GROMACS .gro file of C-alpha atoms in nm:
model
  133
    1UNK     CA    1  -0.557   0.023   2.222
    2UNK     CA    2  -0.535   0.271   1.965
    3UNK     CA    3  -0.666   0.219   1.567
    4UNK     CA    4  -0.477   0.146   1.293
    5UNK     CA    5  -0.310   0.448   1.160
    6UNK     CA    6  -0.468   0.577   0.867
    7UNK     CA    7  -0.321   0.756   0.595
    8UNK     CA    8  -0.397   1.102   0.428
    9UNK     CA    9  -0.224   1.270   0.119
   10UNK     CA   10  -0.190   1.622   0.144
   11UNK     CA   11  -0.207   1.881  -0.156
   12UNK     CA   12   0.001   2.191  -0.063
   13UNK     CA   13  -0.150   2.470  -0.247
   14UNK     CA   14   0.002   2.817  -0.359
   15UNK     CA   15  -0.248   2.997  -0.112
   16UNK     CA   16  -0.075   2.745   0.200
   17UNK     CA   17   0.290   2.980   0.149
   18UNK     CA   18   0.282   3.253   0.365
   19UNK     CA   19   0.528   3.542   0.290
   20UNK     CA   20   0.825   3.352   0.429
   21UNK     CA   21   0.825   3.094   0.181
   22UNK     CA   22   0.678   2.773   0.365
   23UNK     CA   23   0.327   2.670   0.456
   24UNK     CA   24   0.188   2.961   0.720
   25UNK     CA   25   0.165   2.723   1.059
   26UNK     CA   26  -0.217   2.763   1.059
   27UNK     CA   27  -0.253   2.561   0.762
   28UNK     CA   28  -0.161   2.217   0.953
   29UNK     CA   29  -0.486   2.282   1.137
   30UNK     CA   30  -0.654   2.243   0.843
   31UNK     CA   31  -0.483   1.926   0.762
   32UNK     CA   32  -0.513   1.779   1.083
   33UNK     CA   33  -0.926   1.868   1.045
   34UNK     CA   34  -0.897   1.711   0.689
   35UNK     CA   35  -0.729   1.385   0.763
   36UNK     CA   36  -0.989   1.356   1.096
   37UNK     CA   37  -1.268   1.339   0.893
   38UNK     CA   38  -1.131   1.192   0.605
   39UNK     CA   39  -1.068   0.896   0.806
   40UNK     CA   40  -1.400   0.936   1.010
   41UNK     CA   41  -1.594   0.908   0.647
   42UNK     CA   42  -1.379   0.622   0.532
   43UNK     CA   43  -1.428   0.406   0.835
   44UNK     CA   44  -1.729   0.454   0.998
   45UNK     CA   45  -2.126   0.309   0.861
   46UNK     CA   46  -2.280   0.546   0.605
   47UNK     CA   47  -2.563   0.602   0.839
   48UNK     CA   48  -2.342   0.715   1.099
   49UNK     CA   49  -2.174   0.936   0.894
   50UNK     CA   50  -2.486   1.127   0.744
   51UNK     CA   51  -2.659   1.131   1.103
   52UNK     CA   52  -2.293   1.271   1.270
   53UNK     CA   53  -2.053   1.558   1.259
   54UNK     CA   54  -1.786   1.652   1.475
   55UNK     CA   55  -1.611   1.984   1.631
   56UNK     CA   56  -1.290   2.043   1.746
   57UNK     CA   57  -1.225   2.070   2.109
   58UNK     CA   58  -0.853   2.100   2.147
   59UNK     CA   59  -0.531   2.077   1.943
   60UNK     CA   60  -0.187   2.080   2.047
   61UNK     CA   61   0.061   2.122   1.806
   62UNK     CA   62   0.458   2.076   1.750
   63UNK     CA   63   0.582   2.211   1.485
   64UNK     CA   64   0.919   2.034   1.368
   65UNK     CA   65   1.025   2.162   1.032
   66UNK     CA   66   0.900   2.390   0.778
   67UNK     CA   67   0.670   2.248   0.425
   68UNK     CA   68   0.721   2.394   0.126
   69UNK     CA   69   0.458   2.421  -0.154
   70UNK     CA   70   0.623   2.115  -0.423
   71UNK     CA   71   0.651   1.900  -0.095
   72UNK     CA   72   0.525   1.567  -0.098
   73UNK     CA   73   0.316   1.521   0.238
   74UNK     CA   74   0.098   1.307   0.464
   75UNK     CA   75  -0.105   1.331   0.778
   76UNK     CA   76  -0.042   1.009   0.953
   77UNK     CA   77  -0.352   0.991   1.174
   78UNK     CA   78  -0.415   0.777   1.457
   79UNK     CA   79  -0.772   0.738   1.675
   80UNK     CA   80  -0.587   0.701   2.000
   81UNK     CA   81  -0.991   0.628   2.233
   82UNK     CA   82  -1.314   0.739   2.240
   83UNK     CA   83  -1.460   0.843   2.546
   84UNK     CA   84  -1.843   0.899   2.582
   85UNK     CA   85  -1.888   1.175   2.265
   86UNK     CA   86  -1.545   1.237   2.233
   87UNK     CA   87  -1.248   1.127   2.040
   88UNK     CA   88  -0.859   1.142   2.093
   89UNK     CA   89  -0.658   1.169   1.770
   90UNK     CA   90  -0.263   1.158   1.722
   91UNK     CA   91  -0.171   1.318   1.393
   92UNK     CA   92   0.194   1.373   1.227
   93UNK     CA   93   0.251   1.529   0.904
   94UNK     CA   94   0.552   1.402   0.784
   95UNK     CA   95   0.761   1.479   0.447
   96UNK     CA   96   0.892   1.148   0.344
   97UNK     CA   97   1.102   0.998   0.675
   98UNK     CA   98   1.080   1.359   0.802
   99UNK     CA   99   0.846   1.492   1.076
  100UNK     CA  100   0.703   1.854   0.988
  101UNK     CA  101   0.471   1.839   1.304
  102UNK     CA  102   0.321   1.638   1.557
  103UNK     CA  103  -0.056   1.727   1.675
  104UNK     CA  104  -0.255   1.557   2.016
  105UNK     CA  105  -0.627   1.625   1.934
  106UNK     CA  106  -0.950   1.604   2.107
  107UNK     CA  107  -1.338   1.615   1.933
  108UNK     CA  108  -1.667   1.602   2.015
  109UNK     CA  109  -1.870   1.421   1.836
  110UNK     CA  110  -2.265   1.610   1.736
  111UNK     CA  111  -2.612   1.481   1.646
  112UNK     CA  112  -2.606   1.627   1.289
  113UNK     CA  113  -2.984   1.772   1.376
  114UNK     CA  114  -2.982   1.920   1.701
  115UNK     CA  115  -2.618   1.977   1.726
  116UNK     CA  116  -2.601   1.842   2.079
  117UNK     CA  117  -2.322   1.575   2.151
  118UNK     CA  118  -2.362   1.227   2.019
  119UNK     CA  119  -2.210   0.928   2.211
  120UNK     CA  120  -2.014   0.715   1.978
  121UNK     CA  121  -2.119   0.342   2.122
  122UNK     CA  122  -1.975   0.013   2.085
  123UNK     CA  123  -2.160  -0.037   1.749
  124UNK     CA  124  -1.954   0.260   1.587
  125UNK     CA  125  -1.640   0.198   1.756
  126UNK     CA  126  -1.590  -0.156   1.653
  127UNK     CA  127  -1.518  -0.031   1.292
  128UNK     CA  128  -1.194   0.183   1.434
  129UNK     CA  129  -1.075  -0.095   1.685
  130UNK     CA  130  -1.044  -0.439   1.563
  131UNK     CA  131  -0.956  -0.712   1.801
  132UNK     CA  132  -0.753  -1.001   1.651
  133UNK     CA  133  -0.903  -1.264   1.889
   0.00000   0.00000   0.00000
């Protein structure tokens, strides 16, 4: 059961624009990271946010359309599942009704002090996966 979608506003900066006049493809990965980390900070309890960090393990991205400097763009991300210390997200970068890119990514939660993988237990997962029982 995936979690509720989370929307993250994206600000396109002049430095994001490449020699072809649109956002450089590499910047989309930064947007995904910003969206996933914002989701974690906004939903997880404060003690979990303070004691844990995230590292990206894998990104699979499909580019659909270019983005430009004056575009209004959002990242709509969904936490699909958690397994041990890993989290699996699906993110769609959108400009209005247009899909600019789709990204599947996996992340590893780590202990902020030891930098070792940190399991995401039910006590944290429940903040993301609400049941309407």
